[in-house]
Coordinates of C-alpha atoms and ligand atoms in Angstrom, one line a residue:
X115 CA 0.0 0.0 0.0
X116 CA 1.4 3.4 -1.0
X117 CA 1.6 6.1 1.6
X118 CA 0.9 9.6 0.4
X119 CA 1.4 12.7 2.6
X120 CA -1.0 15.5 1.8
X121 CA -0.3 18.7 3.7
X122 CA -3.0 21.3 4.3
X123 CA -5.7 18.7 3.8
X124 CA -8.1 20.3 6.3
X125 CA -8.2 23.6 4.2
X126 CA -10.3 24.5 1.3
X127 CA -8.5 22.9 -1.7
X128 CA -6.7 20.3 0.4
X129 CA -9.9 18.8 1.7
X130 CA -11.2 18.2 -1.8
X131 CA -7.9 16.6 -2.8
X132 CA -7.9 14.4 0.3
X133 CA -11.5 13.3 -0.3
X134 CA -10.8 12.5 -4.0
X135 CA -7.6 10.4 -3.2
X136 CA -9.2 8.6 -0.2
X137 CA -12.3 7.6 -2.2
X138 CA -10.6 6.9 -5.5
X139 CA -7.5 5.0 -4.4
X140 CA -8.2 2.3 -1.9
X141 CA -4.6 1.0 -2.4
X142 CA -3.2 4.3 -1.1
X143 CA -3.0 5.3 2.6
X144 CA -3.6 9.1 2.8
X145 CA -1.9 11.0 5.6
X146 CA -3.4 14.5 6.1
X147 CA -0.9 16.7 7.9
X148 CA -2.4 20.0 9.0
X149 CA -1.8 22.5 11.7
X150 CA -5.5 23.5 11.9
X151 CA -4.9 27.3 11.7
X152 CA -8.0 29.5 11.4
X153 CA -8.3 28.1 7.8
X154 CA -8.1 24.4 8.7
X155 CA -11.3 22.7 9.6
X156 CA -11.8 19.0 10.1
X157 CA -15.5 19.4 9.5
X158 CA -14.5 19.6 5.8
X159 CA -13.7 15.9 5.9
X160 CA -16.3 14.5 8.3
X161 CA -17.6 12.2 5.5
X162 CA -14.2 10.3 5.1
X163 CA -12.7 10.6 8.6
X164 CA -13.3 7.0 9.5
X165 CA -12.1 5.6 6.1
X166 CA -9.6 2.8 6.7
X167 CA -7.1 4.4 4.3
X168 CA -7.1 7.8 6.0
X169 CA -5.1 9.2 8.9
X170 CA -5.1 12.8 10.2
X171 CA -1.9 14.1 11.8
X172 CA -1.9 17.5 13.5
X173 CA 1.4 19.3 13.1
X174 CA 3.2 22.4 11.9
X175 CA 5.4 22.2 8.8
X176 CA 7.6 25.0 10.3
X177 CA 8.7 22.6 13.0
X178 CA 11.7 20.8 11.3
X179 CA 12.2 18.3 14.0
X180 CA 8.6 17.1 13.9
X181 CA 8.6 16.9 10.1
X182 CA 11.9 14.9 10.1
X183 CA 10.4 12.5 12.6
X184 CA 7.2 12.1 10.7
X185 CA 9.1 11.2 7.5
X186 CA 11.4 8.8 9.4
X187 CA 8.3 7.1 10.9
X188 CA 6.2 6.6 7.8
X189 CA 8.3 6.2 4.7
X190 CA 6.0 8.2 2.5
X191 CA 6.0 7.3 -1.3
X192 CA 4.8 10.8 -2.3
X193 CA 4.0 14.2 -1.0
X194 CA 1.3 16.6 -2.2
X195 CA 2.1 19.9 -0.5
X196 CA -0.8 22.3 -0.1
X197 CA -0.3 23.7 3.4
X198 CA 0.2 27.4 3.2
X199 CA -1.0 30.8 4.4
X200 CA -3.2 31.7 1.5
X201 CA -4.9 35.0 1.8
X202 CA -3.3 38.1 0.2
X203 CA -5.0 40.6 2.6
X204 CA -3.6 38.7 5.6
X205 CA -0.1 38.7 3.9
X206 CA -0.3 42.5 3.8
X207 CA -0.9 42.8 7.6
X208 CA 1.3 39.8 8.7
X209 CA 3.9 39.0 6.0
X210 CA 6.2 37.1 8.4
X211 CA 3.8 34.2 9.0
X212 CA 3.7 33.8 5.2
X213 CA 7.5 33.5 5.0
X214 CA 7.5 31.0 7.8
X215 CA 4.8 28.6 6.6
X216 CA 5.2 29.0 2.8
X217 CA 9.0 29.3 2.5
X218 CA 10.5 27.7 5.6
X219 CA 7.7 25.1 5.9
X220 CA 8.3 24.0 2.2
X221 CA 12.1 23.9 2.8
X222 CA 11.5 21.7 5.9
X223 CA 9.4 19.2 3.8
X224 CA 11.9 19.2 1.0
X225 CA 14.8 18.5 3.4
X226 CA 12.9 15.7 5.2
X227 CA 11.9 14.1 1.8
X228 CA 15.5 14.4 0.5
X229 CA 16.8 12.6 3.7
X230 CA 14.1 9.9 3.7
X231 CA 14.3 9.2 -0.1
X232 CA 18.0 9.5 -0.7
X233 CA 18.6 5.8 -1.6
X234 CA 15.7 5.5 -3.9
X235 CA 14.8 9.0 -5.2
X236 CA 13.3 7.7 -8.5
X237 CA 10.4 5.9 -6.9
X238 CA 9.1 9.0 -5.0
X239 CA 7.4 12.3 -6.0
X240 CA 7.2 15.7 -4.3
X241 CA 4.3 17.6 -5.8
X242 CA 4.1 21.3 -4.9
X243 CA 0.8 23.1 -5.3
X244 CA 1.2 26.7 -6.2
X245 CA -0.6 29.7 -7.6
X246 CA -0.6 31.8 -10.8
X247 CA 0.0 34.9 -8.6
X248 CA 3.7 34.2 -8.8
X249 CA 3.7 35.5 -12.3
X250 CA 2.6 39.0 -11.2
X251 CA -0.1 41.2 -12.8
X252 CA -1.1 41.3 -16.4
X253 CA -1.8 44.7 -18.1
X254 CA -2.1 43.9 -21.8
X255 CA -5.5 42.2 -22.4
X256 CA -3.9 39.9 -25.0
X257 CA -1.4 38.4 -22.5
X258 CA -1.8 35.1 -20.6
X259 CA 0.4 33.4 -18.0
X260 CA 2.2 30.4 -19.5
X261 CA 4.6 28.0 -17.9
X262 CA 7.5 30.1 -19.2
X263 CA 6.2 33.5 -18.0
X264 CA 9.0 35.0 -15.8
X265 CA 8.2 35.2 -12.1
X266 CA 7.2 38.7 -10.9
X267 CA 5.4 38.3 -7.6
X268 CA 3.8 41.5 -6.2
X269 CA 2.3 40.7 -2.8
X270 CA 4.0 39.1 0.3
X271 CA 1.7 36.1 -0.4
X272 CA 2.8 35.6 -4.0
X273 CA 6.5 36.4 -3.1
X274 CA 6.4 33.7 -0.5
X275 CA 4.8 31.2 -2.9
X276 CA 7.4 32.1 -5.6
X277 CA 10.1 31.5 -3.0
X278 CA 8.7 28.1 -2.3
X279 CA 8.5 27.3 -6.1
X280 CA 12.1 28.3 -6.5
X281 CA 13.2 26.0 -3.7
X282 CA 11.3 23.1 -5.2
X283 CA 13.1 23.7 -8.5
X284 CA 16.4 24.1 -6.8
X285 CA 16.0 20.6 -5.1
X286 CA 15.2 19.1 -8.6
X287 CA 18.2 20.8 -10.1
X288 CA 20.7 20.2 -7.3
X289 CA 19.7 17.0 -5.6
X290 CA 17.7 15.4 -8.5
X291 CA 14.6 15.3 -6.2
X292 CA 11.7 14.2 -8.3
X293 CA 9.3 17.1 -8.2
X294 CA 6.3 18.5 -10.1
X295 CA 4.7 22.0 -9.7
X296 CA 1.3 23.3 -10.7
X297 CA 0.3 26.9 -10.7
X298 CA -3.5 27.4 -10.6
X299 CA -5.8 30.3 -10.9
X300 CA -8.4 31.5 -8.3
X301 CA -10.5 28.6 -6.9
X302 CA -14.1 28.8 -5.7
X303 CA -16.5 26.2 -4.3
X304 CA -17.6 24.5 -1.1
X305 CA -15.5 24.8 2.1
X306 CA -13.7 28.0 1.1
X307 CA -13.1 30.2 4.1
X308 CA -15.3 33.4 3.9
X309 CA -12.4 35.8 3.8
X310 CA -12.0 35.3 0.0
X311 CA -14.2 37.2 -2.4
X312 CA -16.9 34.7 -3.4
X313 CA -17.7 33.1 0.1
X314 CA -17.4 36.5 1.8
X315 CA -19.9 38.0 -0.6
X316 CA -22.3 35.1 -0.3
X317 CA -22.1 35.4 3.5
X318 CA -22.7 39.2 3.5
X319 CA -25.5 39.0 0.9
X320 CA -27.3 36.4 3.0
X321 CA -26.9 38.6 6.2
X322 CA -27.9 41.8 4.3
X323 CA -24.5 43.3 5.0
X324 CA -22.4 45.5 2.6
X325 CA -20.4 43.6 -0.1
X326 CA -17.0 45.2 0.0
X327 CA -15.6 45.7 -3.5
X328 CA -12.0 47.0 -3.6
X329 CA -11.3 50.0 -5.7
X330 CA -13.6 50.2 -8.8
X331 CA -14.1 46.5 -9.0
X332 CA -12.2 46.4 -12.3
X333 CA -9.6 43.8 -11.3
X334 CA -9.8 40.6 -13.2
X335 CA -9.5 37.1 -11.8
X336 CA -9.7 33.7 -13.7
X337 CA -12.0 31.4 -11.7
X338 CA -11.9 27.5 -11.5
X339 CA -14.2 25.2 -9.5
X340 CA -12.3 23.6 -6.7
X341 CA -13.2 20.0 -7.7
X342 CA -11.8 20.7 -11.1
X343 CA -8.5 21.8 -9.5
X344 CA -8.5 18.6 -7.4
X345 CA -9.1 16.5 -10.6
X346 CA -6.1 18.3 -12.2
X347 CA -3.9 17.5 -9.2
X348 CA -4.8 13.9 -9.5
X349 CA -3.9 13.8 -13.2
X350 CA -0.6 15.7 -12.6
X351 CA 0.4 13.5 -9.7
X352 CA -0.1 10.4 -11.8
X353 CA 0.8 11.5 -15.3
X354 CA 2.8 14.7 -14.9
X355 CA 6.5 14.7 -16.1
X356 CA 9.1 15.0 -13.3
X357 CA 10.6 18.4 -13.2
X358 CA 7.8 20.1 -15.1
X359 CA 5.4 22.9 -14.3
X360 CA 1.7 22.8 -15.3
X361 CA -0.6 25.8 -15.3
X362 CA -4.2 25.1 -14.3
X363 CA -7.1 27.3 -15.2
X364 CA -10.5 27.3 -16.9
X365 CA -10.1 30.2 -19.4
X366 CA -12.7 32.0 -17.3
X367 CA -11.9 35.6 -16.6
X368 CA -14.3 37.9 -14.7
X369 CA -14.0 41.5 -13.6
X370 CA -14.8 41.5 -9.9
X371 CA -17.8 43.8 -10.3
X372 CA -19.3 41.7 -13.0
X373 CA -18.8 38.5 -10.9
X374 CA -20.5 40.2 -7.9
X375 CA -23.5 41.2 -10.0
X376 CA -23.9 37.7 -11.3
X377 CA -23.6 36.4 -7.7
X378 CA -26.3 38.9 -6.6
X379 CA -28.7 37.7 -9.3
X380 CA -28.2 34.1 -8.2
X381 CA -28.7 35.0 -4.6
X382 CA -31.8 37.0 -5.3
X383 CA -33.3 33.9 -7.0
X384 CA -32.2 31.5 -4.2
X385 CA -33.3 33.7 -1.4
X386 CA -36.6 34.7 -3.1
X387 CA -35.7 38.3 -3.2
X388 CA -36.8 40.8 -5.8
X389 CA -34.4 41.1 -8.7
X390 CA -31.8 43.8 -7.9
X391 CA -32.3 43.6 -4.2
X392 CA -28.9 42.0 -3.3
X393 CA -27.0 44.3 -5.6
X394 CA -28.0 47.2 -3.5
X395 CA -25.4 45.9 -0.9
X396 CA -22.5 46.5 -3.2
X397 CA -20.1 49.0 -1.5
X398 CA -16.9 50.3 -3.0
X399 CA -14.2 50.4 -0.4
X400 CA -10.5 51.5 -0.3
X401 CA -8.4 49.5 -2.7
X402 CA -6.0 46.7 -1.6
X403 CA -2.4 47.9 -1.4
X404 CA -0.5 46.9 -4.5
X405 CA -3.7 45.2 -5.9
X406 CA -2.8 43.0 -9.0
X407 CA -4.9 44.1 -12.0
X408 CA -5.4 40.9 -13.9
X409 CA -4.6 37.2 -13.7
X410 CA -5.3 34.9 -16.7
X411 CA -4.0 31.4 -17.2
X412 CA -3.2 29.7 -20.5
X413 CA -4.0 26.1 -19.6
X414 CA -3.2 24.6 -23.0
X415 CA -0.3 22.5 -21.7
X416 CA -2.3 20.5 -19.2
X417 CA -5.2 20.2 -21.6
X418 CA -3.1 19.0 -24.6
X419 CA -0.4 16.9 -22.8
X420 CA -2.5 15.4 -20.0
X421 CA -6.1 15.6 -21.4
X422 CA -7.5 17.5 -18.4
X423 CA -10.3 20.0 -18.8
X424 CA -12.7 21.7 -16.4
X425 CA -16.0 19.9 -16.0
X426 CA -18.2 22.8 -15.0
X427 CA -19.3 26.0 -16.6
X428 CA -18.8 29.0 -14.3
X429 CA -22.6 29.9 -13.7
X430 CA -23.3 26.2 -12.9
X431 CA -20.4 26.1 -10.5
X432 CA -21.3 29.4 -8.8
X433 CA -24.9 28.2 -8.4
X434 CA -23.7 24.9 -6.8
X435 CA -21.4 27.0 -4.5
X436 CA -24.3 29.3 -3.4
X437 CA -26.5 26.2 -2.7
X438 CA -23.7 24.7 -0.6
X439 CA -23.3 27.8 1.5
X440 CA -27.0 28.2 2.0
X441 CA -27.3 24.5 3.0
X442 CA -24.3 24.6 5.4
X443 CA -25.2 27.5 7.7
X444 CA -23.7 25.7 10.7
X445 CA -20.3 25.4 8.9
X446 CA -20.4 29.1 8.1
X447 CA -21.4 30.2 11.6
X448 CA -18.7 28.1 13.2
X449 CA -15.9 29.6 11.0
X450 CA -17.2 33.1 11.3
X451 CA -17.0 33.2 15.1
X452 CA -14.1 34.1 17.3
X453 CA -10.7 34.9 15.8
X454 CA -12.1 35.4 12.3
X455 CA -14.6 38.0 13.5
X456 CA -11.9 39.8 15.4
X457 CA -9.6 39.9 12.3
X458 CA -12.4 41.3 10.1
X459 CA -13.5 43.9 12.6
X460 CA -9.9 45.1 12.9
X461 CA -9.6 45.2 9.0
X462 CA -12.7 47.2 8.5
X463 CA -12.1 49.5 11.4
X464 CA -8.9 50.6 9.7
X465 CA -10.5 51.3 6.3
Ligands
NAD665 P1 -6.5 27.4 2.9 O1 -6.0 28.7 3.6 O2 -7.9 27.2 2.8 O3 -5.9 26.1 3.7 C1 -4.5 26.0 4.0 C2 -4.4 24.8 5.0 O4 -3.0 24.8 5.4 C3 -5.2 25.0 6.3 O5 -5.9 23.8 6.5 C4 -4.2 25.3 7.3 O6 -4.6 24.8 8.6 C5 -3.0 24.6 6.8 N1 -1.7 25.2 7.3 C6 -1.4 26.5 7.3 N2 -0.2 26.7 7.9 C7 0.2 25.4 8.2 C8 1.4 25.0 8.8 N3 2.4 25.8 9.2 N4 1.6 23.7 9.0 C9 0.6 22.8 8.6 N5 -0.5 23.2 8.1 C10 -0.7 24.5 7.9 O7 -5.8 27.4 1.5 P2 -6.3 26.9 0.1 O8 -7.0 28.0 -0.6 O9 -6.9 25.6 0.2 O10 -4.9 26.8 -0.7 C11 -4.2 25.5 -0.6 C12 -2.9 25.7 -1.5 O11 -3.3 25.9 -2.8 C13 -2.0 26.8 -1.0 O12 -0.7 26.3 -1.2 C14 -2.3 27.9 -2.0 O13 -1.2 28.7 -2.2 C15 -2.6 27.1 -3.3 N6 -3.6 27.8 -4.2 C16 -4.7 28.3 -3.8 C17 -5.6 28.9 -4.7 C18 -6.9 29.5 -4.2 O14 -7.6 30.1 -5.0 N7 -7.4 29.3 -3.0 C19 -5.3 29.0 -6.0 C20 -4.1 28.4 -6.4 C21 -3.2 27.8 -5.5
TYD666 P1 -9.4 37.0 -3.2 O1 -10.6 36.1 -3.1 O2 -8.9 37.6 -1.9 O3 -8.3 36.3 -4.0 P2 -6.9 36.9 -4.6 O4 -6.6 38.2 -4.0 O5 -5.9 35.8 -4.2 O6 -7.1 37.0 -6.1 O7 -9.8 38.3 -4.1 C1 -10.3 38.1 -5.4 C2 -10.5 39.5 -6.0 O8 -11.5 40.2 -5.3 C3 -9.2 40.4 -5.8 O9 -9.2 41.3 -7.0 C4 -9.6 41.3 -4.6 C5 -11.1 41.4 -4.7 N1 -11.8 41.5 -3.4 C6 -12.8 42.5 -3.2 O10 -13.0 43.3 -4.1 N2 -13.4 42.5 -2.0 C7 -13.2 41.6 -1.0 O11 -13.8 41.7 0.1 C8 -12.2 40.6 -1.2 C9 -11.8 39.6 -0.1 C10 -11.5 40.6 -2.4

């Protein structure tokens, strides 16, 4: 039985990856290593927590001694590394925790894997899950991020992810560590913490609170349903070429303001409100510092070489997402209490 370590498996994307691997591969034992920060939530995995091929381990990837012991104890065949600090706004107020988890944490995992796999590197794989934000901000509407676009990160979050990507490539080049990296566009779907644009807006619309739109709402993001990202990770883990990078995206660009209007129309329908009611909550607020204008992924490589493509159209995915949040009020209430509320009241007090 192969042992796969998935880091950050209690978070948004990680929980969908863990579920897919546990359900699909009964010949793999999946270890989910997560610190359970504000963003980690074991309720995301309640349906598979008793599966015989699943084990949860609570721990911090910044703790090198703990990570080395874990690798010595379990002899993992592969690692899928998702654990990270993931929110740009938080990286602006607290950049150091991003450097620690995203850069130092990734270095600790690479070191532990190198030590554990040194006599049999070829039969192992270190898969690093990254973001398109490492490529910076697009200004010419004709441009797309490809796998050869030079790195130009602009926020502490994207700089820390770029640092981790560089380390992963350095281990491939220097130690011949078998690695693969993917850089994905913005995800949306069930289990996303309501600090990110789509779940925050759903939460506020439902509660009749203002929907904060940064600047003029003209920034563009390229949205992918989270389960399509998890499917891509599965395909890359099994068929990706060692040492390669794959960009993942759905050719689905939206200006924030247009996306919010679409979301408001869906919410009006689902909540039985008059058309246009939810859109009255749109509130333009001070722009994010250093706000990247546009992200857009050219996903031709993964589509042509590995045969992956998104399964859902955006409106369908957004509607499913709204339905999930409306049906899971307890999940939403649990994660919007305590530290999260404090963080957000501090944020908006300073605007
Ligand atoms: P998330 O914030 O929802 O989850 C991150 C998880 O990592 C949480 O469960 C958290 O508890 C865990 N974690 C954080 N610090 C840790 C530490 N020091 N040790 C162990 N566990 C720790 O993030 P997400 O949105 O699911 O993103 C997952 C990965 O995918 C990240 O690497 C992110 O950079 C990348 N990514 C995200 C997106 C997106 O749109 N959300 C897009 C592309 C790539
Ligand atoms: P976000 O979901 O934080 O993802 P990222 O910054 O990684 O792209 O933000 C998506 C876009 O929405 C981004 O352009 C910032 C904007 N935004 C708002 O306008 N209002 C908000 O409350 C948030 C959280 C984001």
